[in-house]
CSV table of C-alpha atoms and ligand atoms in Angstrom, one decimal:
chain,number,residue,atom,x,y,z
C,1,UNK,CA,-4.1,28.0,-11.6
C,2,UNK,CA,-7.5,26.9,-10.5
C,3,UNK,CA,-6.9,25.1,-7.3
C,4,UNK,CA,-10.5,24.2,-6.6
C,5,UNK,CA,-11.3,23.1,-10.1
C,6,UNK,CA,-11.0,19.3,-9.5
C,7,UNK,CA,-14.2,17.8,-8.1
C,8,UNK,CA,-13.5,14.2,-9.1
C,9,UNK,CA,-16.0,11.8,-7.6
C,10,UNK,CA,-14.0,9.9,-5.1
C,11,UNK,CA,-15.5,7.1,-3.1
C,12,UNK,CA,-12.5,7.1,-0.8
C,13,UNK,CA,-12.3,10.8,-0.1
C,14,UNK,CA,-11.8,11.8,3.5
C,15,UNK,CA,-15.0,12.3,5.5
C,16,UNK,CA,-14.6,16.1,5.4
C,17,UNK,CA,-13.3,16.4,1.9
C,18,UNK,CA,-14.4,18.9,-0.6
C,19,UNK,CA,-12.4,19.2,-3.8
C,20,UNK,CA,-9.1,17.3,-3.8
C,21,UNK,CA,-5.9,17.4,-5.7
C,22,UNK,CA,-5.6,15.8,-9.1
C,23,UNK,CA,-3.7,12.5,-8.7
C,24,UNK,CA,-1.4,11.2,-11.4
C,25,UNK,CA,0.2,7.7,-11.2
C,26,UNK,CA,3.6,7.1,-12.7
C,27,UNK,CA,4.4,3.4,-13.2
C,28,UNK,CA,6.7,1.2,-15.3
C,29,UNK,CA,9.5,-1.4,-15.1
C,30,UNK,CA,12.4,-1.1,-12.7
C,31,UNK,CA,14.9,1.6,-13.6
C,32,UNK,CA,13.0,3.0,-16.5
C,33,UNK,CA,13.3,6.6,-15.1
C,34,UNK,CA,10.1,7.0,-13.0
C,35,UNK,CA,11.9,8.9,-10.2
C,36,UNK,CA,14.0,10.9,-12.6
C,37,UNK,CA,10.7,11.9,-14.3
C,38,UNK,CA,9.0,12.8,-11.0
C,39,UNK,CA,12.1,14.9,-10.1
C,40,UNK,CA,11.9,16.7,-13.5
C,41,UNK,CA,8.2,17.3,-13.2
C,42,UNK,CA,8.6,18.7,-9.7
C,43,UNK,CA,11.4,21.1,-10.8
C,44,UNK,CA,9.3,22.2,-13.8
C,45,UNK,CA,5.9,22.5,-12.2
C,46,UNK,CA,6.6,23.5,-8.6
C,47,UNK,CA,6.7,27.2,-9.4
C,48,UNK,CA,3.1,27.3,-10.5
C,49,UNK,CA,1.4,24.2,-8.9
C,50,UNK,CA,1.0,23.2,-5.3
C,51,UNK,CA,2.3,19.6,-5.5
C,52,UNK,CA,3.4,16.6,-3.5
C,53,UNK,CA,4.7,13.1,-4.2
C,54,UNK,CA,4.0,9.6,-2.9
C,55,UNK,CA,6.6,6.9,-3.5
C,56,UNK,CA,6.2,3.1,-3.4
C,57,UNK,CA,9.6,1.6,-3.1
C,58,UNK,CA,10.0,-2.1,-2.9
C,59,UNK,CA,12.8,-2.3,-0.3
C,60,UNK,CA,13.7,1.1,1.0
C,61,UNK,CA,12.8,4.8,0.8
C,62,UNK,CA,15.4,5.2,-2.0
C,63,UNK,CA,13.1,7.1,-4.3
C,64,UNK,CA,11.9,9.5,-1.6
C,65,UNK,CA,15.6,10.0,-0.5
C,66,UNK,CA,16.6,10.7,-4.1
C,67,UNK,CA,14.0,13.4,-4.3
C,68,UNK,CA,15.0,14.9,-1.0
C,69,UNK,CA,18.7,14.8,-1.9
C,70,UNK,CA,18.0,16.6,-5.1
C,71,UNK,CA,16.0,19.2,-3.3
C,72,UNK,CA,13.2,19.1,-5.8
C,73,UNK,CA,10.6,19.3,-3.0
C,74,UNK,CA,10.8,19.9,0.8
C,75,UNK,CA,10.6,16.7,2.9
C,76,UNK,CA,7.0,17.4,4.1
C,77,UNK,CA,5.8,17.1,0.5
C,78,UNK,CA,7.1,13.6,0.0
C,79,UNK,CA,5.6,10.4,1.6
C,80,UNK,CA,7.0,6.9,1.2
C,81,UNK,CA,4.5,3.9,1.3
C,82,UNK,CA,5.8,0.4,2.1
C,83,UNK,CA,4.5,-2.3,-0.1
C,84,UNK,CA,5.2,-5.7,1.5
C,85,UNK,CA,6.9,-7.4,-1.4
C,86,UNK,CA,4.0,-6.6,-3.7
C,87,UNK,CA,4.3,-3.1,-5.3
C,88,UNK,CA,1.5,-3.8,-7.8
C,89,UNK,CA,-0.8,-4.8,-4.9
C,90,UNK,CA,-0.3,-1.4,-3.3
C,91,UNK,CA,-1.3,0.6,-6.4
C,92,UNK,CA,-4.0,-1.8,-7.7
C,93,UNK,CA,-5.6,-4.4,-5.5
C,94,UNK,CA,-5.3,-2.8,-2.1
C,95,UNK,CA,-4.8,0.9,-2.4
C,96,UNK,CA,-5.5,1.8,1.2
C,97,UNK,CA,-1.9,2.8,2.2
C,98,UNK,CA,-1.6,5.0,-0.9
C,99,UNK,CA,-4.9,6.7,-0.3
C,100,UNK,CA,-3.9,7.3,3.3
C,101,UNK,CA,-0.7,8.9,2.1
C,102,UNK,CA,-2.5,11.1,-0.4
C,103,UNK,CA,-5.0,12.2,2.2
C,104,UNK,CA,-2.4,12.9,4.8
C,105,UNK,CA,-0.5,15.1,2.5
C,106,UNK,CA,-3.5,17.2,1.7
C,107,UNK,CA,-4.6,17.2,5.3
C,108,UNK,CA,-1.1,18.4,6.5
C,109,UNK,CA,-0.3,20.8,3.8
C,110,UNK,CA,-3.7,22.3,3.0
C,111,UNK,CA,-5.2,22.2,-0.5
C,112,UNK,CA,-2.9,20.9,-3.3
C,113,UNK,CA,-3.2,21.0,-7.1
C,114,UNK,CA,-1.4,17.8,-7.9
C,115,UNK,CA,-0.2,14.6,-6.2
C,116,UNK,CA,2.2,12.4,-8.2
C,117,UNK,CA,2.2,8.7,-7.1
C,118,UNK,CA,5.3,6.8,-8.2
C,119,UNK,CA,4.8,3.0,-8.2
C,120,UNK,CA,7.6,0.6,-7.2
C,121,UNK,CA,9.4,-0.7,-10.3
C,122,UNK,CA,7.4,-3.7,-11.5
C,123,UNK,CA,6.5,-5.5,-14.7
C,124,UNK,CA,4.6,-4.6,-17.8
C,125,UNK,CA,1.3,-5.8,-16.3
C,126,UNK,CA,1.2,-3.3,-13.3
C,127,UNK,CA,-1.3,-0.5,-13.6
C,128,UNK,CA,-2.9,1.9,-11.1
C,129,UNK,CA,-6.4,1.4,-9.8
C,130,UNK,CA,-8.9,4.1,-10.9
C,131,UNK,CA,-9.8,4.3,-7.2
C,132,UNK,CA,-6.4,5.7,-6.5
C,133,UNK,CA,-5.4,8.0,-9.4
C,134,UNK,CA,-7.2,10.1,-12.0
C,135,UNK,CA,-4.7,9.5,-14.8
C,136,UNK,CA,-1.6,7.4,-15.3
C,137,UNK,CA,1.7,7.6,-17.0
C,138,UNK,CA,3.6,4.5,-17.9
C,139,UNK,CA,7.4,4.9,-18.3
C,140,UNK,CA,9.4,2.4,-20.3
C,141,UNK,CA,13.0,2.9,-21.6
C,142,UNK,CA,14.7,2.1,-24.9
C,143,UNK,CA,17.4,0.2,-23.0
C,144,UNK,CA,14.9,-2.6,-22.4
C,145,UNK,CA,14.9,-3.2,-26.1
C,146,UNK,CA,12.6,-1.8,-28.9
C,147,UNK,CA,10.3,-4.9,-28.5
C,148,UNK,CA,8.7,-3.5,-25.3
C,149,UNK,CA,5.8,-1.6,-26.9
C,150,UNK,CA,5.1,-4.6,-29.1
C,151,UNK,CA,4.8,-6.9,-26.1
C,152,UNK,CA,1.9,-4.7,-24.9
C,153,UNK,CA,0.5,-5.5,-21.5
C,154,UNK,CA,-2.0,-3.2,-19.6
C,155,UNK,CA,0.7,-0.6,-18.8
C,156,UNK,CA,1.7,0.0,-22.4
C,157,UNK,CA,-1.8,-0.4,-23.9
C,158,UNK,CA,-4.0,1.5,-21.5
C,159,UNK,CA,-1.9,4.2,-19.7
C,160,UNK,CA,-3.2,7.7,-20.4
C,161,UNK,CA,0.4,8.6,-21.5
C,162,UNK,CA,3.2,6.3,-22.6
C,163,UNK,CA,6.7,7.7,-22.1
C,164,UNK,CA,9.5,6.1,-23.9
C,165,UNK,CA,12.5,7.4,-21.9
C,166,UNK,CA,16.3,7.4,-22.4
C,167,UNK,CA,16.2,8.0,-26.2
C,168,UNK,CA,19.8,9.2,-25.8
C,169,UNK,CA,20.7,5.6,-25.3
C,170,UNK,CA,19.0,4.3,-28.4
C,171,UNK,CA,22.1,4.2,-30.7
C,172,UNK,CA,24.1,2.5,-27.9
C,173,UNK,CA,21.7,-0.4,-27.5
C,174,UNK,CA,20.6,-0.6,-31.1
C,175,UNK,CA,17.0,0.3,-30.4
C,176,UNK,CA,15.0,1.5,-33.4
C,177,UNK,CA,12.7,4.4,-32.2
C,178,UNK,CA,10.6,4.2,-35.3
C,179,UNK,CA,9.7,0.6,-34.5
C,180,UNK,CA,8.8,1.6,-31.0
C,181,UNK,CA,6.6,4.5,-32.3
C,182,UNK,CA,4.9,2.2,-34.8
C,183,UNK,CA,4.2,-0.6,-32.2
C,184,UNK,CA,3.1,1.9,-29.6
C,185,UNK,CA,0.6,3.4,-32.0
C,186,UNK,CA,-0.7,0.0,-33.0
C,187,UNK,CA,-1.2,-1.0,-29.3
C,188,UNK,CA,-2.6,2.3,-28.1
C,189,UNK,CA,-4.9,3.6,-30.8
C,190,UNK,CA,-5.5,7.2,-30.1
C,191,UNK,CA,-3.7,7.4,-26.7
C,192,UNK,CA,-0.6,9.6,-26.7
C,193,UNK,CA,3.0,8.4,-26.6
C,194,UNK,CA,6.0,10.7,-26.1
C,195,UNK,CA,9.7,10.0,-26.6
C,196,UNK,CA,11.9,11.6,-24.0
C,197,UNK,CA,15.5,11.8,-22.9
C,198,UNK,CA,15.8,13.3,-19.4
C,199,UNK,CA,19.6,13.8,-20.1
C,200,UNK,CA,18.8,16.0,-23.1
C,201,UNK,CA,15.6,17.5,-21.7
C,202,UNK,CA,15.9,17.7,-17.9
C,203,UNK,CA,12.6,19.7,-17.8
C,204,UNK,CA,10.7,16.8,-19.3
C,205,UNK,CA,8.9,19.3,-21.4
C,206,UNK,CA,6.4,17.2,-23.3
C,207,UNK,CA,5.3,15.4,-20.1
C,208,UNK,CA,5.1,18.6,-18.1
C,209,UNK,CA,2.9,20.1,-20.8
C,210,UNK,CA,0.6,17.1,-20.7
C,211,UNK,CA,0.3,17.3,-16.9
C,212,UNK,CA,-0.4,21.1,-17.0
C,213,UNK,CA,-3.2,20.5,-19.5
C,214,UNK,CA,-4.8,18.0,-17.1
C,215,UNK,CA,-4.5,20.2,-14.0
C,216,UNK,CA,-5.9,23.2,-15.8
C,217,UNK,CA,-8.5,20.8,-17.3
Q,1,UNK,CA,-21.3,-19.3,9.0
Q,2,UNK,CA,-21.9,-16.7,6.4
Q,3,UNK,CA,-20.5,-15.4,3.1
Q,4,UNK,CA,-20.0,-12.0,4.8
Q,5,UNK,CA,-17.6,-13.7,7.2
Q,6,UNK,CA,-15.6,-15.2,4.3
Q,7,UNK,CA,-15.5,-11.8,2.6
Q,8,UNK,CA,-14.1,-10.0,5.7
Q,9,UNK,CA,-11.6,-12.8,6.5
Q,10,UNK,CA,-10.4,-13.1,2.9
Q,11,UNK,CA,-6.7,-12.1,2.5
Q,12,UNK,CA,-7.7,-10.2,-0.7
Q,13,UNK,CA,-10.1,-7.9,1.2
Q,14,UNK,CA,-8.5,-4.5,0.5
Q,15,UNK,CA,-7.7,-3.4,4.1
Q,16,UNK,CA,-3.9,-2.9,4.0
Q,17,UNK,CA,-2.9,-6.3,5.4
Q,18,UNK,CA,-0.7,-7.3,2.5
Q,19,UNK,CA,2.0,-4.8,3.5
Q,20,UNK,CA,2.4,-6.2,7.1
Q,21,UNK,CA,4.1,-9.4,8.1
Q,22,UNK,CA,2.8,-9.6,11.7
Q,23,UNK,CA,6.3,-9.6,13.1
Q,24,UNK,CA,7.5,-12.3,10.8
Q,25,UNK,CA,10.1,-10.2,8.8
Q,26,UNK,CA,11.8,-9.3,12.0
Q,27,UNK,CA,11.8,-12.9,13.2
Q,28,UNK,CA,13.2,-14.1,9.9
Q,29,UNK,CA,16.0,-11.6,9.9
Q,30,UNK,CA,16.9,-12.5,13.5
Q,31,UNK,CA,17.1,-16.1,12.5
Q,32,UNK,CA,14.3,-17.2,14.7
Q,33,UNK,CA,12.1,-18.3,11.8
Q,34,UNK,CA,13.9,-20.3,9.1
Q,35,UNK,CA,11.8,-23.2,8.0
Q,36,UNK,CA,8.4,-24.8,8.4
Q,37,UNK,CA,9.1,-26.0,11.9
Q,38,UNK,CA,10.1,-22.6,13.3
Q,39,UNK,CA,7.3,-21.0,11.4
Q,40,UNK,CA,4.8,-23.4,13.1
Q,41,UNK,CA,6.2,-22.4,16.5
Q,42,UNK,CA,6.0,-18.7,15.6
Q,43,UNK,CA,2.3,-19.0,14.5
Q,44,UNK,CA,1.5,-21.0,17.6
Q,45,UNK,CA,2.9,-18.3,19.8
Q,46,UNK,CA,1.3,-15.5,17.9
Q,47,UNK,CA,-2.1,-17.1,18.0
Q,48,UNK,CA,-1.9,-17.7,21.7
Q,49,UNK,CA,-0.8,-14.1,22.5
Q,50,UNK,CA,-1.5,-11.4,19.9
Q,51,UNK,CA,-4.2,-13.6,18.4
Q,52,UNK,CA,-6.2,-14.1,21.6
Q,53,UNK,CA,-6.0,-10.4,22.5
Q,54,UNK,CA,-7.0,-9.3,19.0
Q,55,UNK,CA,-9.9,-11.8,19.0
Q,56,UNK,CA,-11.2,-10.6,22.4
Q,57,UNK,CA,-11.1,-6.9,21.4
Q,58,UNK,CA,-12.7,-7.6,18.1
Q,59,UNK,CA,-15.5,-9.5,19.8
Q,60,UNK,CA,-15.9,-6.7,22.4
Q,61,UNK,CA,-16.1,-4.0,19.8
Q,62,UNK,CA,-18.5,-6.1,17.7
Q,63,UNK,CA,-20.8,-6.5,20.8
Q,64,UNK,CA,-21.0,-2.7,20.9
Q,65,UNK,CA,-18.3,-2.0,23.5
Q,66,UNK,CA,-17.2,1.7,23.8
Q,67,UNK,CA,-14.6,2.1,21.1
Q,68,UNK,CA,-12.5,4.8,22.8
Q,69,UNK,CA,-12.3,2.7,26.0
Q,70,UNK,CA,-11.3,-0.4,24.0
Q,71,UNK,CA,-8.9,1.7,21.9
Q,72,UNK,CA,-7.0,2.9,25.0
Q,73,UNK,CA,-7.1,-0.6,26.6
Q,74,UNK,CA,-5.4,-1.8,23.3
Q,75,UNK,CA,-2.9,1.0,23.6
Q,76,UNK,CA,-2.0,-0.3,27.1
Q,77,UNK,CA,-1.4,-3.8,25.7
Q,78,UNK,CA,0.8,-2.5,22.9
Q,79,UNK,CA,4.0,-1.1,24.4
Q,80,UNK,CA,5.9,-0.9,21.1
Q,81,UNK,CA,5.3,2.4,19.3
Q,82,UNK,CA,6.0,0.7,16.0
Q,83,UNK,CA,3.3,-1.9,16.7
Q,84,UNK,CA,0.8,0.8,17.7
Q,85,UNK,CA,1.5,2.6,14.5
Q,86,UNK,CA,1.1,-0.6,12.5
Q,87,UNK,CA,-2.1,-1.5,14.3
Q,88,UNK,CA,-3.6,2.0,13.8
Q,89,UNK,CA,-2.6,2.0,10.1
Q,90,UNK,CA,-4.4,-1.3,9.5
Q,91,UNK,CA,-7.4,-0.2,11.6
Q,92,UNK,CA,-7.7,3.0,9.5
Q,93,UNK,CA,-7.4,0.9,6.2
Q,94,UNK,CA,-10.1,-1.5,7.5
Q,95,UNK,CA,-12.4,1.4,8.5
Q,96,UNK,CA,-12.0,2.9,5.1
Q,97,UNK,CA,-13.0,-0.4,3.4
Q,98,UNK,CA,-15.8,-1.0,5.9
Q,99,UNK,CA,-17.2,2.5,5.4
Q,100,UNK,CA,-17.4,1.9,1.7
Q,101,UNK,CA,-19.2,-1.4,2.1
Q,102,UNK,CA,-21.5,-0.9,5.1
Q,103,UNK,CA,-22.8,1.7,7.4
Q,104,UNK,CA,-20.4,2.0,10.4
Q,105,UNK,CA,-21.5,3.0,13.9
Q,106,UNK,CA,-18.4,5.2,14.3
Q,107,UNK,CA,-17.1,8.3,12.5
Q,108,UNK,CA,-13.6,7.7,13.8
Q,109,UNK,CA,-11.0,7.4,11.1
Q,110,UNK,CA,-8.4,5.6,13.1
Q,111,UNK,CA,-8.7,2.8,15.7
Q,112,UNK,CA,-6.5,-0.1,16.7
Q,113,UNK,CA,-7.0,-2.9,14.1
Q,114,UNK,CA,-8.9,-5.3,16.4
Q,115,UNK,CA,-11.3,-2.6,17.6
Q,116,UNK,CA,-11.9,-1.5,14.0
Q,117,UNK,CA,-12.5,-5.1,13.0
Q,118,UNK,CA,-15.2,-5.4,15.7
Q,119,UNK,CA,-16.9,-2.2,14.5
Q,120,UNK,CA,-16.8,-3.3,10.8
Q,121,UNK,CA,-17.9,-6.9,11.7
Q,122,UNK,CA,-20.9,-5.5,13.6
Q,123,UNK,CA,-21.8,-3.2,10.7
Q,124,UNK,CA,-21.6,-6.2,8.3
Q,125,UNK,CA,-24.1,-8.0,10.5
Q,126,UNK,CA,-21.6,-10.5,12.0
Q,127,UNK,CA,-21.7,-11.9,15.5
Q,128,UNK,CA,-19.0,-11.3,18.1
Q,129,UNK,CA,-17.6,-14.8,17.8
Q,130,UNK,CA,-17.3,-14.3,14.0
Q,131,UNK,CA,-15.4,-11.0,14.6
Q,132,UNK,CA,-13.1,-12.9,17.0
Q,133,UNK,CA,-12.6,-15.7,14.5
Q,134,UNK,CA,-11.7,-13.2,11.7
Q,135,UNK,CA,-9.2,-11.6,14.1
Q,136,UNK,CA,-7.6,-14.8,15.2
Q,137,UNK,CA,-7.4,-16.2,11.6
Q,138,UNK,CA,-5.8,-12.9,10.4
Q,139,UNK,CA,-3.0,-13.0,13.0
Q,140,UNK,CA,-2.0,-16.4,11.6
Q,141,UNK,CA,-2.6,-16.0,7.9
Q,142,UNK,CA,-0.8,-12.6,7.7
Q,143,UNK,CA,2.6,-14.0,8.8
Q,144,UNK,CA,2.0,-17.3,7.0
Q,145,UNK,CA,1.7,-15.6,3.6
Q,146,UNK,CA,4.6,-13.3,4.5
Q,147,UNK,CA,6.7,-16.4,5.1
Q,148,UNK,CA,5.9,-17.7,1.6
Q,149,UNK,CA,7.2,-14.5,0.2
Q,150,UNK,CA,10.2,-14.0,2.4
Q,151,UNK,CA,11.5,-17.6,2.8
Q,152,UNK,CA,10.2,-19.1,-0.4
Q,153,UNK,CA,8.5,-21.8,1.6
Q,154,UNK,CA,6.3,-24.3,-0.2
Q,155,UNK,CA,2.8,-22.7,-0.2
Q,156,UNK,CA,1.1,-26.0,0.2
Q,157,UNK,CA,3.1,-26.9,3.3
Q,158,UNK,CA,2.5,-23.4,4.7
Q,159,UNK,CA,-1.2,-23.7,4.2
Q,160,UNK,CA,-1.0,-27.2,5.8
Q,161,UNK,CA,0.4,-25.5,8.9
Q,162,UNK,CA,-2.6,-23.0,8.9
Q,163,UNK,CA,-5.0,-25.9,8.4
Q,164,UNK,CA,-3.5,-27.7,11.4
Q,165,UNK,CA,-4.1,-24.5,13.5
Q,166,UNK,CA,-7.8,-24.4,12.6
Q,167,UNK,CA,-9.0,-26.0,15.8
Q,168,UNK,CA,-6.8,-23.8,17.9
Q,169,UNK,CA,-8.1,-20.7,16.0
Q,170,UNK,CA,-11.7,-21.8,16.6
Q,171,UNK,CA,-10.9,-22.3,20.3
Q,172,UNK,CA,-9.3,-18.9,20.6
Q,173,UNK,CA,-12.3,-17.3,19.0
Q,174,UNK,CA,-14.7,-19.1,21.3
Q,175,UNK,CA,-12.7,-18.1,24.4
Q,176,UNK,CA,-12.4,-14.5,23.2
Q,177,UNK,CA,-16.1,-14.2,22.6
Q,178,UNK,CA,-16.8,-15.3,26.2
Q,179,UNK,CA,-15.1,-12.3,27.6
Q,180,UNK,CA,-17.9,-10.3,29.0
Q,181,UNK,CA,-16.4,-7.1,30.6
Q,182,UNK,CA,-13.5,-4.8,29.9
Q,183,UNK,CA,-11.8,-6.0,33.1
Q,184,UNK,CA,-11.7,-9.5,31.7
Q,185,UNK,CA,-10.0,-8.6,28.4
Q,186,UNK,CA,-6.8,-10.7,28.1
Q,187,UNK,CA,-3.4,-9.1,28.2
Q,188,UNK,CA,-1.1,-11.9,27.0
Q,189,UNK,CA,2.1,-10.4,25.8
Q,190,UNK,CA,4.8,-11.6,23.4
Q,191,UNK,CA,7.9,-9.5,24.3
Q,192,UNK,CA,9.9,-10.7,21.3
Q,193,UNK,CA,7.2,-9.4,18.9
Q,194,UNK,CA,7.5,-6.0,20.6
Q,195,UNK,CA,11.3,-6.0,20.5
Q,196,UNK,CA,11.4,-7.3,17.0
Q,197,UNK,CA,8.9,-4.6,15.8
Q,198,UNK,CA,11.1,-1.8,17.3
Q,199,UNK,CA,14.2,-3.2,15.6
Q,200,UNK,CA,12.4,-3.7,12.3
Q,201,UNK,CA,11.1,-0.1,12.3
Q,202,UNK,CA,14.7,1.2,12.5
Q,203,UNK,CA,16.0,-0.8,9.5
Q,204,UNK,CA,16.9,1.0,6.3
Q,205,UNK,CA,15.9,-1.9,4.1
Q,206,UNK,CA,12.7,-3.9,4.7
Q,207,UNK,CA,10.0,-5.4,2.6
Q,208,UNK,CA,7.1,-5.1,5.0
Q,209,UNK,CA,5.7,-2.1,6.9
Q,210,UNK,CA,5.7,-4.2,10.1
R,301,GTP,N1,20.8,8.0,-20.2
R,301,GTP,C1,19.7,8.2,-19.5
R,301,GTP,N2,19.6,7.8,-18.2
R,301,GTP,C2,18.5,8.1,-17.6
R,301,GTP,C3,17.4,8.8,-18.2
R,301,GTP,N3,16.4,8.9,-17.3
R,301,GTP,C4,16.8,8.3,-16.1
R,301,GTP,N4,18.1,7.8,-16.3
R,301,GTP,C5,18.9,7.0,-15.3
R,301,GTP,O1,18.3,5.8,-15.2
R,301,GTP,C6,18.5,5.3,-13.8
R,301,GTP,C7,17.2,4.8,-13.2
R,301,GTP,O2,16.4,6.0,-13.1
R,301,GTP,P1,15.3,6.1,-12.0
R,301,GTP,O3,14.6,7.4,-12.2
R,301,GTP,O4,15.9,5.8,-10.7
R,301,GTP,O5,14.3,4.9,-12.4
R,301,GTP,P2,13.0,4.4,-11.7
R,301,GTP,O6,12.1,3.9,-12.7
R,301,GTP,O7,12.6,5.3,-10.7
R,301,GTP,O8,13.6,3.1,-10.9
R,301,GTP,P3,12.9,2.2,-9.7
R,301,GTP,O9,12.2,3.1,-8.9
R,301,GTP,O10,14.0,1.5,-9.1
R,301,GTP,O11,12.0,1.3,-10.5
R,301,GTP,C8,19.2,6.4,-13.1
R,301,GTP,O12,20.6,6.2,-13.1
R,301,GTP,C9,18.9,7.6,-14.0
R,301,GTP,O13,19.8,8.7,-13.8
R,301,GTP,C10,17.6,9.2,-19.5
R,301,GTP,O14,16.7,9.8,-20.1
R,301,GTP,N5,18.7,8.9,-20.1
R,302,MG,MG1,12.1,5.1,-8.7
């Protein structure tokens, strides 16, 4: 790896900062599989990347606790941010608590390659501020219906990677993946979309590959 | 009166305030705040205690008072560890925002919120009384907007409460700005805010950071 390779211009960098970790936001509606994806990425990437996670739960530290219980990362690599009823505010309009969490992780753990920031489950309009993350992944699932990509919204249309998760459930809920693929392409132009089932691919292979490509950048 | 004052006092100013309820979540869960009437009483009490103290410290810091002295004086007035943490977290967020917008006189990254507010106000070119006003106003509007979210109160009626407190807010700011020495800094306490904050910090499920 090239730990010092990321020299992103960062207006909010700590006073003494040099290079900092790459930050990737993971957003999407409630229950679409954001935490499951974070856990999969940690398991797949932890061997070769120095990584840490920031969670933004609405009510509790549920997401952070899940990651801890599943032993994907030691406790000191996971921070939970409280969002005061407004998960989208904490990742978009007022990113201060998330910036503090990212900086504290790097301060306490030494240089990192990657910080994953999971947003609280929100609606299709919630996206991350560019002041907080370098890239963002938007996770939707097939159980919400195959209309979701067609509905669009900033998450679906502008995320650097759209993940359509839980494809294993498609036959059960009558979701047509080809419709979702067509609508996603129409909404997103050249931006990539991947279909995923974390049940069938617990390593989240296509997403992990995409992330690796960015870190090696 | 200035646009800069409005900018700094605006609830949309990205300084971390949205995640804090100013003790309101604890008061709601304890059943002390249930409706407009009990909210009005809560806001009154908060303005007269935490509001006056915050306003006086903001004015003193804005006037160029020594930040580390003011910071430890603020510590002494904040017995609850949870409230100290909340105040420092918001101070840090405000300093981050202030540092991006103006040139601050301090390199400290973490101060109690009222002290940070005074430092940022001074850097923005505001007067001590304006810093005090911003502090007093914030101690009222934070919990008021949390009440709209937590209790589903009518936002017009809630804003009407804040509007009714406008004179009191102005008076608190004037009084706070008259404090001339560290020894005169007020130390009004609100024990239920301290106790509520400690209980709140121990809950497994909560919506606000404090
Ligand atoms: N069948 C199936 N279930 C999945 C898949 N991915 C996640 N799940 C399940 O979906 C549920 C929600 O997953 P989470 O990862 O908690 O979703 P989330 O987006 O983090 O949820 P919030 O943080 O509450 O918004 C869990 O029960 C997961 O086990 C998948 O690919 N297939
Ligand atoms: Mg989650």
